[in-house]
mmCIF file of C-alpha atoms in Angstrom:
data_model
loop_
_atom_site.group_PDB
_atom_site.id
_atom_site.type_symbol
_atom_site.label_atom_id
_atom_site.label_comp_id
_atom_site.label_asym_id
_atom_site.label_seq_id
_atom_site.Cartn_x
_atom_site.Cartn_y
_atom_site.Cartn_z
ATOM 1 C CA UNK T 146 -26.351 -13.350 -6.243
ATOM 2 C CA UNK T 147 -23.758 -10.718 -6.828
ATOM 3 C CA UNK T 148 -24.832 -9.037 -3.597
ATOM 4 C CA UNK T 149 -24.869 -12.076 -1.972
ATOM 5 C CA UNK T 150 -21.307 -12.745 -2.848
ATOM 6 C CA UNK T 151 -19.711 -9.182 -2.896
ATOM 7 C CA UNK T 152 -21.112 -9.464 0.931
ATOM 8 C CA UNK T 153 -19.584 -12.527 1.626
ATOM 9 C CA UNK T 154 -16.235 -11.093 0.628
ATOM 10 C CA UNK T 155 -16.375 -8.262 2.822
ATOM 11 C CA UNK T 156 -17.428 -10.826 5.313
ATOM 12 C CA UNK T 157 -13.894 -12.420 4.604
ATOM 13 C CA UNK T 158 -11.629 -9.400 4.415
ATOM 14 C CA UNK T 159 -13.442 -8.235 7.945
ATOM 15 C CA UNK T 160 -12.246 -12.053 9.063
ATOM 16 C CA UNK T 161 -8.294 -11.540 7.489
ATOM 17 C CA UNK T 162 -7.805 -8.563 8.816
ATOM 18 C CA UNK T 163 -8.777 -10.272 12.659
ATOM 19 C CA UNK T 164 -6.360 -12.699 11.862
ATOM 20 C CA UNK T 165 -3.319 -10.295 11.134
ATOM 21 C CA UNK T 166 -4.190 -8.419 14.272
ATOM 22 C CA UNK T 167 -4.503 -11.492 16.316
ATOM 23 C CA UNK T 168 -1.091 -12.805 14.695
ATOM 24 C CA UNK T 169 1.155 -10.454 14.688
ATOM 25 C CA UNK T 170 0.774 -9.284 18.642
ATOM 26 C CA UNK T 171 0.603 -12.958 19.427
ATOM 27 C CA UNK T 172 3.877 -13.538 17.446
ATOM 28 C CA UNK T 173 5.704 -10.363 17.234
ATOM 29 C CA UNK T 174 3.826 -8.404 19.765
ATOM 30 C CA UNK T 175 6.057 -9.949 23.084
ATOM 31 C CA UNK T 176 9.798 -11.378 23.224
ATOM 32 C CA UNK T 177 12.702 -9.979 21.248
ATOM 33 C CA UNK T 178 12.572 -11.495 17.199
ATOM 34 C CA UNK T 179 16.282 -10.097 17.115
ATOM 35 C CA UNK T 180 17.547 -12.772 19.574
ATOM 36 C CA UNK T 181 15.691 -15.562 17.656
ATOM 37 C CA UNK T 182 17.493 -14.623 14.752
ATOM 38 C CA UNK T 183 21.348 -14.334 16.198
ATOM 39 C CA UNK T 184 20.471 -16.113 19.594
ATOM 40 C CA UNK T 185 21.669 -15.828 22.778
ATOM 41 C CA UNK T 186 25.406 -14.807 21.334
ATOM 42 C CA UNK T 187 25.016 -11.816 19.490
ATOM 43 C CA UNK T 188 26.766 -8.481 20.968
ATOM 44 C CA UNK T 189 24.551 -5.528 21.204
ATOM 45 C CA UNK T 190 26.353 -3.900 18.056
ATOM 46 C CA UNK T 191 24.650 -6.782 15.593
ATOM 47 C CA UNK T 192 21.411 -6.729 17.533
ATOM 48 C CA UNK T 193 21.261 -3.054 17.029
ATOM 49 C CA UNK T 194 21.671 -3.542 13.147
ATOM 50 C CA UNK T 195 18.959 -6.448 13.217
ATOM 51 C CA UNK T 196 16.617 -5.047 15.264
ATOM 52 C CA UNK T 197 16.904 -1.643 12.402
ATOM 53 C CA UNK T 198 16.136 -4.177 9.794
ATOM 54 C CA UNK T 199 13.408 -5.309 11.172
ATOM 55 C CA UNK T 200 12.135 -2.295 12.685
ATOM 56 C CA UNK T 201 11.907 -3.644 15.847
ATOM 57 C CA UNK T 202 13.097 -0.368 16.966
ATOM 58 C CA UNK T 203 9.948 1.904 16.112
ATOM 59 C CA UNK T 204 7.233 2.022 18.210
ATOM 60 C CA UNK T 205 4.674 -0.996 18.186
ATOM 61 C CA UNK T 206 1.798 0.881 16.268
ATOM 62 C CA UNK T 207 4.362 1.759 13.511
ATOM 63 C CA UNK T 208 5.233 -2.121 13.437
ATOM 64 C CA UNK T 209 1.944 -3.329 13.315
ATOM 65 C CA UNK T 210 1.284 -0.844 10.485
ATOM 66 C CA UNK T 211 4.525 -1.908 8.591
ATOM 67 C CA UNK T 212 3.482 -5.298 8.955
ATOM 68 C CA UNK T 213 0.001 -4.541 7.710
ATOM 69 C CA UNK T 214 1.759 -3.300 4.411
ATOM 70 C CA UNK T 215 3.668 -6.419 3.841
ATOM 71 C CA UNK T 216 0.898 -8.725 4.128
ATOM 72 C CA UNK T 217 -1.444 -6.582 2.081
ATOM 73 C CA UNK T 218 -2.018 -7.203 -1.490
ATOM 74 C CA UNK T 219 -2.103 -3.220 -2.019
ATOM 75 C CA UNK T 220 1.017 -1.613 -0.657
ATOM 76 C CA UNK T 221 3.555 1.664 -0.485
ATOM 77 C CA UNK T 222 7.150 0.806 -1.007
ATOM 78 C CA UNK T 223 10.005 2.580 -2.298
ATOM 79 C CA UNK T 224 12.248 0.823 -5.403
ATOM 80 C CA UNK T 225 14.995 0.262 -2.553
ATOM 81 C CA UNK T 226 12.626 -1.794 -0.549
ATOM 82 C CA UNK T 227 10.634 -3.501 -3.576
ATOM 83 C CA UNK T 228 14.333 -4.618 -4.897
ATOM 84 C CA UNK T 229 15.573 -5.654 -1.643
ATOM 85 C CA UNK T 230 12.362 -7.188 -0.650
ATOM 86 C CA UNK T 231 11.766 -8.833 -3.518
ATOM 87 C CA UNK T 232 8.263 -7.616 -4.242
ATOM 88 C CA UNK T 233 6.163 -8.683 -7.480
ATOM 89 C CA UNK T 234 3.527 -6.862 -8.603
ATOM 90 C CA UNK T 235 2.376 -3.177 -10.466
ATOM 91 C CA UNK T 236 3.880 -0.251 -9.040
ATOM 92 C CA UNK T 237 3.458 3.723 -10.184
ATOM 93 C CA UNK T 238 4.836 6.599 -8.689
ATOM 94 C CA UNK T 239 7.783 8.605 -8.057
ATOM 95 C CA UNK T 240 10.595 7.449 -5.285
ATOM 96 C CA UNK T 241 7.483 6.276 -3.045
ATOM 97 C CA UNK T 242 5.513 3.607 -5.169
ATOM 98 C CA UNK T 243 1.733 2.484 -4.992
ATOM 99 C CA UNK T 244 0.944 -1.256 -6.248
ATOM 100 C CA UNK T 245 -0.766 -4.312 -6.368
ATOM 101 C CA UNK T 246 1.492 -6.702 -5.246
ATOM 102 C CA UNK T 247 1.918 -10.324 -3.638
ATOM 103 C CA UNK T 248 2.021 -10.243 -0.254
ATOM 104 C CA UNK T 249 5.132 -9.983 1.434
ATOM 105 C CA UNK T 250 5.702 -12.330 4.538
ATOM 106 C CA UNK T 251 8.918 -11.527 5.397
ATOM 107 C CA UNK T 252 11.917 -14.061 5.567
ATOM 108 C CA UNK T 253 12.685 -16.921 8.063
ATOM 109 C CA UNK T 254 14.510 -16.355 11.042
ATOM 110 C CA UNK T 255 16.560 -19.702 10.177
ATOM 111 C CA UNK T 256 17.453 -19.131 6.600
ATOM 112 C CA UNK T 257 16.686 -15.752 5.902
ATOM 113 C CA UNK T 258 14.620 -17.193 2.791
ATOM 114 C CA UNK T 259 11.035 -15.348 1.586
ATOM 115 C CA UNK T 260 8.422 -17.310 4.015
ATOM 116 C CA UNK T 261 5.897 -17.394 0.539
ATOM 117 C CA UNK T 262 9.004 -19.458 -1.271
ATOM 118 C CA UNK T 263 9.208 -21.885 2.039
ATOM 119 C CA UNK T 264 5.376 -21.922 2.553
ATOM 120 C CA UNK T 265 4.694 -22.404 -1.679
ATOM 121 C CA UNK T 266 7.125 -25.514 -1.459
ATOM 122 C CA UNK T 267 5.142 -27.715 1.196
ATOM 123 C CA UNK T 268 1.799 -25.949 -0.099
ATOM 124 C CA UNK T 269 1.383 -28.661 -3.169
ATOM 125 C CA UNK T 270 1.573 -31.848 -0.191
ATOM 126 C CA UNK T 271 -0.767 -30.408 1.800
ATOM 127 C CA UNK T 272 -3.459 -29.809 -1.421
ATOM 128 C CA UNK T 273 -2.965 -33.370 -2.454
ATOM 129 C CA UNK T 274 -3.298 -34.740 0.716
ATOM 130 C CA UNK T 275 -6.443 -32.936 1.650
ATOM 131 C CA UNK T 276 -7.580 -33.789 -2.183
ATOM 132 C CA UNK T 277 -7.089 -37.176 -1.958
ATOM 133 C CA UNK T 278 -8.483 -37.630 1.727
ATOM 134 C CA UNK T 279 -11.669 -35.772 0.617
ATOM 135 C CA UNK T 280 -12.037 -37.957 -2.099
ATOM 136 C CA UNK T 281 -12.152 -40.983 -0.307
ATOM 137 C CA UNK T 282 -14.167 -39.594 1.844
ATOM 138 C CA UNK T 283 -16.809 -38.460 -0.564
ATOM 139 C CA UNK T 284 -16.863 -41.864 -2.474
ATOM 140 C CA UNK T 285 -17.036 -43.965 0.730
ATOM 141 C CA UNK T 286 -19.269 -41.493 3.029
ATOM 142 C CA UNK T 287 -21.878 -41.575 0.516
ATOM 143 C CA UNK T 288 -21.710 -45.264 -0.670
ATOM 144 C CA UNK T 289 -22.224 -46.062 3.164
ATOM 145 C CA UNK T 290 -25.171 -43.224 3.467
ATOM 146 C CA UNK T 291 -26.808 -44.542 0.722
ATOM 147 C CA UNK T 292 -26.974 -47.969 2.022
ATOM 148 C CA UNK T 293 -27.635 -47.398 5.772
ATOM 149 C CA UNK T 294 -30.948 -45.269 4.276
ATOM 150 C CA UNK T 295 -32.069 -48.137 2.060
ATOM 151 C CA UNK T 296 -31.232 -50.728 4.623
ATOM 152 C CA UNK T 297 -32.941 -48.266 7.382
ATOM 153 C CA UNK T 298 -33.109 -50.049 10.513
ATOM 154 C CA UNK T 299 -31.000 -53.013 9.933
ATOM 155 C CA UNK T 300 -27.899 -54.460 10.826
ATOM 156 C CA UNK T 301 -26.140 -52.476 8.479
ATOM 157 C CA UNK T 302 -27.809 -49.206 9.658
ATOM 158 C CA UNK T 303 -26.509 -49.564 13.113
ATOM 159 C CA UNK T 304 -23.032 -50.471 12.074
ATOM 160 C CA UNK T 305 -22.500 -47.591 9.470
ATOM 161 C CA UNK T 306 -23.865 -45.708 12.353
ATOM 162 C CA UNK T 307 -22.013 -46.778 15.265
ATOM 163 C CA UNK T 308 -18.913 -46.585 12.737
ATOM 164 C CA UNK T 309 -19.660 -43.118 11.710
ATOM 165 C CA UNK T 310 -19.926 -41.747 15.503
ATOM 166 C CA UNK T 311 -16.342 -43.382 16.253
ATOM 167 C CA UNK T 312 -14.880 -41.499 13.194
ATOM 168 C CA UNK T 313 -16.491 -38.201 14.862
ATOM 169 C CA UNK T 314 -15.543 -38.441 18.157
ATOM 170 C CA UNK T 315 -11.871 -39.907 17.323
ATOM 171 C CA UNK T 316 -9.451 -37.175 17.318
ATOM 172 C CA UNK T 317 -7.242 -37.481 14.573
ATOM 173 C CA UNK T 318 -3.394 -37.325 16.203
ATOM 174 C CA UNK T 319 -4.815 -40.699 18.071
ATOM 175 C CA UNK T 320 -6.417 -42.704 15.194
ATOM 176 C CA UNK T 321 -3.153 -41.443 13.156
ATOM 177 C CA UNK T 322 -1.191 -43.259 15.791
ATOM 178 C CA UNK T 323 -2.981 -46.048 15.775
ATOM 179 C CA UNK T 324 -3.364 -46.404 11.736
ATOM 180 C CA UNK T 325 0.238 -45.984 11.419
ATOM 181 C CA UNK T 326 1.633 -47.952 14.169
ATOM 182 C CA UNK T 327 -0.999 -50.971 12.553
ATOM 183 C CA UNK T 328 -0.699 -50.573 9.102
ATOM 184 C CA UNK T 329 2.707 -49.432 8.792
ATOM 185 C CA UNK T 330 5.385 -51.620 11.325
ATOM 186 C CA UNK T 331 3.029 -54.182 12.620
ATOM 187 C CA UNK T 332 1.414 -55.092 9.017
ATOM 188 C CA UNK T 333 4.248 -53.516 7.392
ATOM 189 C CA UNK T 334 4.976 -57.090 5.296
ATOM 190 C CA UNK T 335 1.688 -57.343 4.465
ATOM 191 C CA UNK T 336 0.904 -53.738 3.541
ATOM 192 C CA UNK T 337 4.318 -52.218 2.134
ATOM 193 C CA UNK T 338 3.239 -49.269 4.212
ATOM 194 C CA UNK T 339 5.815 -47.326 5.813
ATOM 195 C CA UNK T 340 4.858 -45.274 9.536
ATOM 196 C CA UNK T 341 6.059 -42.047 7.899
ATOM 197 C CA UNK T 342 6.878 -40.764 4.652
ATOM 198 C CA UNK T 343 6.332 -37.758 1.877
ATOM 199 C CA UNK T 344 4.544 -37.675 -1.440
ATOM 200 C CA UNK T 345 8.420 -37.988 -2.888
ATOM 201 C CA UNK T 346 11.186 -40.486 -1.761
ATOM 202 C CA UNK T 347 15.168 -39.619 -2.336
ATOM 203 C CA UNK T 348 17.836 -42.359 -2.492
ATOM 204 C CA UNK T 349 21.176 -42.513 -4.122
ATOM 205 C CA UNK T 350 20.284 -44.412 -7.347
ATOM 206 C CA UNK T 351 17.044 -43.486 -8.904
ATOM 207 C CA UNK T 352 17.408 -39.601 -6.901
ATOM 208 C CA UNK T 353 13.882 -37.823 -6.072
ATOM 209 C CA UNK T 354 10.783 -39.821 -7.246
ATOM 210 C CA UNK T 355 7.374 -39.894 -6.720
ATOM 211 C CA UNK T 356 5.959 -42.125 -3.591
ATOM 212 C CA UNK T 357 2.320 -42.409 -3.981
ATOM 213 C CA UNK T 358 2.224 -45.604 -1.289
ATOM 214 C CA UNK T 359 3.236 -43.127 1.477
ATOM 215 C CA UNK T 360 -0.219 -41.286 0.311
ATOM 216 C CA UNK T 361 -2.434 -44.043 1.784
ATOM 217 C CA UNK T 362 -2.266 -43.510 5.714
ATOM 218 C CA UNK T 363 -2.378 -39.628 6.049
ATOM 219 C CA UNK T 364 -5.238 -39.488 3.430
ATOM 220 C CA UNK T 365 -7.276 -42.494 5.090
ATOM 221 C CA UNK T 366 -6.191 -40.370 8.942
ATOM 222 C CA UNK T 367 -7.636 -37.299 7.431
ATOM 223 C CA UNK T 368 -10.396 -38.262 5.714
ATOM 224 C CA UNK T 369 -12.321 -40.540 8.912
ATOM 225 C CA UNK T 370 -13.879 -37.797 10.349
ATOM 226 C CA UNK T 371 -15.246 -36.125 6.983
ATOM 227 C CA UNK T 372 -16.314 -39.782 6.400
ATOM 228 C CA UNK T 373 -18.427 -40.049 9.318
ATOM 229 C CA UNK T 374 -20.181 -36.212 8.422
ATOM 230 C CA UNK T 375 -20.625 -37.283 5.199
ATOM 231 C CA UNK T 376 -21.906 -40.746 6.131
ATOM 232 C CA UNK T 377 -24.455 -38.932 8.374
ATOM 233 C CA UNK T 378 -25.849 -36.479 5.975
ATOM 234 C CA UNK T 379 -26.290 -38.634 3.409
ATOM 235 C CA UNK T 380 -27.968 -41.085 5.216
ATOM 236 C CA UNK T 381 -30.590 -38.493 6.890
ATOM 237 C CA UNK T 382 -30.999 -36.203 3.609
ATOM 238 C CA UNK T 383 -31.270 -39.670 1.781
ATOM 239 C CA UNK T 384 -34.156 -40.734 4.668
ATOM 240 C CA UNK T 385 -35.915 -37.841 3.682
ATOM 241 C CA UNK T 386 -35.947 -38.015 0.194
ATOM 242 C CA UNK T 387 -37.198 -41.797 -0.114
ATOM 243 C CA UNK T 388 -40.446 -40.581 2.208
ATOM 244 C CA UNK T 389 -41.173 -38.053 -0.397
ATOM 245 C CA UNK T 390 -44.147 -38.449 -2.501
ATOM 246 C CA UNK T 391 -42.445 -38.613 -6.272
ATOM 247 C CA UNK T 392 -40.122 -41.407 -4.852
ATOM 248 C CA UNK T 393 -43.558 -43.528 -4.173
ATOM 249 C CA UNK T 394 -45.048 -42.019 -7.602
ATOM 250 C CA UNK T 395 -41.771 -43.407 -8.783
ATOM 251 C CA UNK T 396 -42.427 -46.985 -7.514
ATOM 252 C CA UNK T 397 -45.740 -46.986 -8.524
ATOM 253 C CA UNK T 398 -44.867 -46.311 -12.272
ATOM 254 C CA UNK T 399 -42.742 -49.443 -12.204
ATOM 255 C CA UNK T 400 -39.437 -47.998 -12.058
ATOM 256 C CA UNK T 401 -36.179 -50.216 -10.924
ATOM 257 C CA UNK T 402 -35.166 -49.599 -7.575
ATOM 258 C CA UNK T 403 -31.825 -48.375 -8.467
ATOM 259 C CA UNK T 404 -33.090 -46.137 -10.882
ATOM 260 C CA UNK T 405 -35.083 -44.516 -7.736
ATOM 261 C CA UNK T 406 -32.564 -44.374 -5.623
ATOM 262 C CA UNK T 407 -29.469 -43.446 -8.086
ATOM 263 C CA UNK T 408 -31.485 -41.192 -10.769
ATOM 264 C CA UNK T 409 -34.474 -39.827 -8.630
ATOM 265 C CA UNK T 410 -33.350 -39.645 -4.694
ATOM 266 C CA UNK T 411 -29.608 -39.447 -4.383
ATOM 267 C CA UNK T 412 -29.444 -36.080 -6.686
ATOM 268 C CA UNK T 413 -31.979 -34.407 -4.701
ATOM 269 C CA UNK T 414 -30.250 -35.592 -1.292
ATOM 270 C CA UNK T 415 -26.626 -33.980 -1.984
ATOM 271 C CA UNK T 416 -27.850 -30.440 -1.750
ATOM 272 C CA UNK T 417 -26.462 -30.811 1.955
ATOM 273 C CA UNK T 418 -23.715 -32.852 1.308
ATOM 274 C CA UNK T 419 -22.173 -31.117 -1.252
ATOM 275 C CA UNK T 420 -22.081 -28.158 1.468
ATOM 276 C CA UNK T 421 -20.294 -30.117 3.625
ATOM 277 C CA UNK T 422 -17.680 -31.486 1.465
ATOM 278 C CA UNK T 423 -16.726 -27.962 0.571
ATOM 279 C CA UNK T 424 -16.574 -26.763 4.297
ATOM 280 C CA UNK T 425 -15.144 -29.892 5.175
ATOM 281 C CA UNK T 426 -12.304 -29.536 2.453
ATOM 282 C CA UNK T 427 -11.549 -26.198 4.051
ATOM 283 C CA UNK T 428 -11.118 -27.668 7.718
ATOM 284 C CA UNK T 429 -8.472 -30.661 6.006
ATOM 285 C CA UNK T 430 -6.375 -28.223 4.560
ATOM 286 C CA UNK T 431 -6.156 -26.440 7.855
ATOM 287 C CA UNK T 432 -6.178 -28.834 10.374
ATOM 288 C CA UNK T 433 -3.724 -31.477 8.619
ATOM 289 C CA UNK T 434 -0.978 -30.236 11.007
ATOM 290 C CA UNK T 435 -0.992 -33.229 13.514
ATOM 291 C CA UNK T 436 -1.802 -35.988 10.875
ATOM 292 C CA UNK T 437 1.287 -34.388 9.017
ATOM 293 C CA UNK T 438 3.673 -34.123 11.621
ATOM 294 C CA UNK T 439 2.580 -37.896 12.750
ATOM 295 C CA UNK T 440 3.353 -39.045 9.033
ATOM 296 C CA UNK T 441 6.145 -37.019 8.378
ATOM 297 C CA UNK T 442 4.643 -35.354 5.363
ATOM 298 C CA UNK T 443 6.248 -32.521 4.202
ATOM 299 C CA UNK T 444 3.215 -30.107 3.883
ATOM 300 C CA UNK T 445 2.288 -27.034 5.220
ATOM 301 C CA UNK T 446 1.412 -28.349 8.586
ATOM 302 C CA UNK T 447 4.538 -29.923 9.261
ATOM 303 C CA UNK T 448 6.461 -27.185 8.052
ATOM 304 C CA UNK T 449 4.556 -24.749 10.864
ATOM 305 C CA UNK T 450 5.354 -27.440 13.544
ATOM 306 C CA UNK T 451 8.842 -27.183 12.785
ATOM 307 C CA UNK T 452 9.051 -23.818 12.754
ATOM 308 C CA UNK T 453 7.445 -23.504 15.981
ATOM 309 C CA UNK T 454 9.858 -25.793 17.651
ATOM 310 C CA UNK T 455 12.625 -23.379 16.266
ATOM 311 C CA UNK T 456 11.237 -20.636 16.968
ATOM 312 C CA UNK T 457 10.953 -19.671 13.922
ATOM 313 C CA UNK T 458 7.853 -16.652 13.781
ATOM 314 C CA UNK T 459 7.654 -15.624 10.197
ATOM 315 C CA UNK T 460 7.305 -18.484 8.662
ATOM 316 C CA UNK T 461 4.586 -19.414 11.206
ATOM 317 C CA UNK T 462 2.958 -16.375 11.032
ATOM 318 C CA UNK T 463 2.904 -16.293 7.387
ATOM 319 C CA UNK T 464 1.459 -19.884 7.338
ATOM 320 C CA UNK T 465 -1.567 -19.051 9.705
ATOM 321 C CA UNK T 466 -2.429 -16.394 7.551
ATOM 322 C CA UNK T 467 -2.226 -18.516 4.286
ATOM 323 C CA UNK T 468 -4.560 -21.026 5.896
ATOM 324 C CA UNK T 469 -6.740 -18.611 6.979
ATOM 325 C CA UNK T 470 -7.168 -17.112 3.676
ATOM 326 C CA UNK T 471 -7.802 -20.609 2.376
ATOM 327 C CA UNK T 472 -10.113 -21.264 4.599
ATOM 328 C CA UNK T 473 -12.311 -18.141 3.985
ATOM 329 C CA UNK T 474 -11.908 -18.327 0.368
ATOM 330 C CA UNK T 475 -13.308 -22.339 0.528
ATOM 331 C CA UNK T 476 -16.213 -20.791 3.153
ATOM 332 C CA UNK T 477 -17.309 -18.263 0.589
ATOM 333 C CA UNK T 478 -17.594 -20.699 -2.783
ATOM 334 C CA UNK T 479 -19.598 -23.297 -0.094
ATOM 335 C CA UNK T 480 -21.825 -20.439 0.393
ATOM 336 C CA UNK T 481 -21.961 -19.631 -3.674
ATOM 337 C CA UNK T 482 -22.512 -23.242 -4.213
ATOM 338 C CA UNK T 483 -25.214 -24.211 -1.491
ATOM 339 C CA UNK T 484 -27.083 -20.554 -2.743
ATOM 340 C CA UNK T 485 -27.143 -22.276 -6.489
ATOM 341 C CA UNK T 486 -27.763 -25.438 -5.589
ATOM 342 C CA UNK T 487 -30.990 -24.736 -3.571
ATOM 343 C CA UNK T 488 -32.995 -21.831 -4.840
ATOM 344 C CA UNK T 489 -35.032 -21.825 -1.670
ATOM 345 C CA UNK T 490 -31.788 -20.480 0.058
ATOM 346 C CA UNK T 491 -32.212 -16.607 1.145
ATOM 347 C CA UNK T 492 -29.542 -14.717 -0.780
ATOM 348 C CA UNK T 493 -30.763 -11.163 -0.075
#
C-alpha cells in the first residue's frame, strides 16, 4: 500500500508540474503583463521599472524558471526577496537561502495583493459549497438508488431513471439558470430565495452575518449531476448485490427485509459509490466556476471569472494551479480509499 501510494504521488507531481508549464506560457507566455498592470497610459520610463520587477525583461526560459521557483514548495531566495516577497517557510544558508516554503503566486495585477491571500479568502465558499452540494447529493443519490433497485422495474425505476439521465446530460450554467430564475424571483414569496447571493450578507444595521438561505440554490445546481452518478451506481451495484446468494440465504433465514437491504446489501454495494463521491467531490470544487458566477457566490470560481474579465493573470494563474492541486490530491485519497475498501483491487 505504501508503494501503491508513494506511486500515486509521483503520478501527481508528474501531473502539477504539466499544469505550471501549460499555465504559465498560456498566461504569461504571449502579451505584455506590464501593460495589464499600468494600462494603456504608462510612459516607457514606468514600464521599464515594471517590466524589471517582474522580470519580464530576461529571456523566457529564465522566466519560466523564476516562475517555477515561486510556485514550488522548495525554493532559492535571497533575505531581500523572502522579505519583500513575503515568503513563509524554513530557510538556511548564507545571502542565497534554501527552504521549504509556501508557494509564492505572485501579486494581482489590480491590487498588487499576494494572489494566496485573495485566493485563501474565497477558498472557504467554495469548500462549503462543494461540501454541502455533495452531501445532498450523497443522501438523496443513494436514497433514490436504493429504491429504484428494490422497486426494479417499476414505475419508480423508470422515473429515478429517466430523472437521473436529465441530471447527467443537463449542463450546469443552464439548470443554474433555470433553478434560480424559478426558485428565486418567480417563487421568490414562496421560497425566500434570492437569484444570487454569498454564504455572508452585509447591511448597515446588523453589519456582516452569516446567510445560510443563499446556500440552497448553488448547492442543489451543483450537486444534480453527482446526484444522477450516484443515483446510477447505487442502483446497479445495489442490483447486483440483491442477486447474490447470501442476500437469498438471508431471506431464507427469516430476516426483515430492511435488515437485508440496510445491514446485508447496501454496505457491500458502496464500494463503488464511495469512489465516486470522492472523485466527484474533486470535479465540484473545480468546476463550481459557472454555478458561482450565476449565483454570485464569492468563491474561488467567481473570483477567477473576475479576474479574467480584468485581465487580471496572477490571480488566475495561481487559482488554476490551486484547483489542480486539489484535484490531484482528492484523485489520490479516492485511489487510497477504493484500494482499502476492496481488497480484490491490484495495488502492486
Amino acid at each position: 500500500m505504501f508503494s501503491f501510494a508513494l506511486r500515486k504521488m509521483g503520478y501527481g507531481i508528474f501531473v502539477l508540474v504539466g499544469v505550471v508549464i501549460v499555465v504559465f506560457f498560456l498566461f504569461q507566455g504571449f502579451g505584455d503583463p506590464a501593460r495589464l498592470v499600468l494600462g494603456q497610459t504608462g510612459d516607457s520610463a514606468t514600464l521599464a521599472n515594471v517590466r524589471k520587477e517582474l522580470a519580464l525583461d530576461q529571456p523566457k526560459w529564465k522566466q519560466f524558471l523564476l516562475y517555477i521557483n515561486d510556485v514550488s514548495p522548495v525554493g532559492i531566495a535571497t533575505q531581500t526577496e523572502i522579505k519583500e516577497k513575503g515568503l513563509k517557510g524554513f530557510f538556511v544558508g548564507g545571502d542565497v537561502k534554501v527552504g521549504i516554503k509556501v508557494p509564492y503566486l505572485r501579486r494581482s495585477y489590480q491590487n498588487r495583493r499576494p494572489v494566496m491571500d485573495i485566493l485563501m479568502e474565497a477558498l472557504p465558499g467554495t469548500m462549503i459549497l462543494a461540501f454541502s452540494a455533495m452531501i445532498f447529493a450523497t443522501v438523496i443519490g443513494i436514497l433514490l438508488g436504493v429504491l429504484s433497485a428494490i422497486k426494479h422495474n417499476t414505475w419508480m425505476d423508470s422515473s429515478a431513471v429517466f430523472a437521473s439521465v436529465l441530471g447527467i446530460s443537463a449542463p450546469s450554467f443552464f439548470m443554474g439558470i433555470v433553478i434560480a430564475y424559478i426558485f428565486g424571483f418567480v417563487l421568490h414569496q414562496y421560497t425566500g430565495l434570492f437569484m444570487t447571493g454569498s454564504l455572508f450578507d452585509y447591511d448597515v444595521i446588523g453589519g456582516k452575518h452569516l446567510a445560510l438561505r443563499n446556500l440552497w440554490l448553488p448547492a442543489l445546481t451543483l450537486g444534480i449531476r453527482p446526484l444522477a452518478i450516484i443515483t446510477q451506481l447505487t442502483r446497479s451495484a445495489m442490483l447486483d448485490v440483491l442477486g447474490k446468494d447470501y442476500i437469498r440465504t438471508a431471506y431464507a433465514k427469516g430476516l426483515p427485509k430492511k435488515t437485508v437491504i440496510w445491514k446485508h446489501a447496501l454496505p457491500n454495494a458502496l464500494n463503488p459509490v464511495a469512489t465516486a463521491i470522492t472523485g466527484w467531490f474533486a470535479e465540484l470544487l473545480a468546476g463550481s466556476f459557472f454555478v458561482e458566477f450565476i449565483f454570485n457566490w464569492k468563491g474561488i470560481g467567481k473570483t477567477t471569472v473576475d479576474a479574467l474579465e480584468n485581465l487580471d493573470f496572477p490571480v488566475v494563474m495561481g487559482s488554476v494551479l490551486i484547483t489542480a492541486t486539489f484535484f490531484v490530491v482528492v484523485n489520490i485519497l479516492s485511489d487510497l480509499l477504493y484500494a482499502a475498501l476492496d481488497p480484490r483491487v491490484e495495488i502492486h
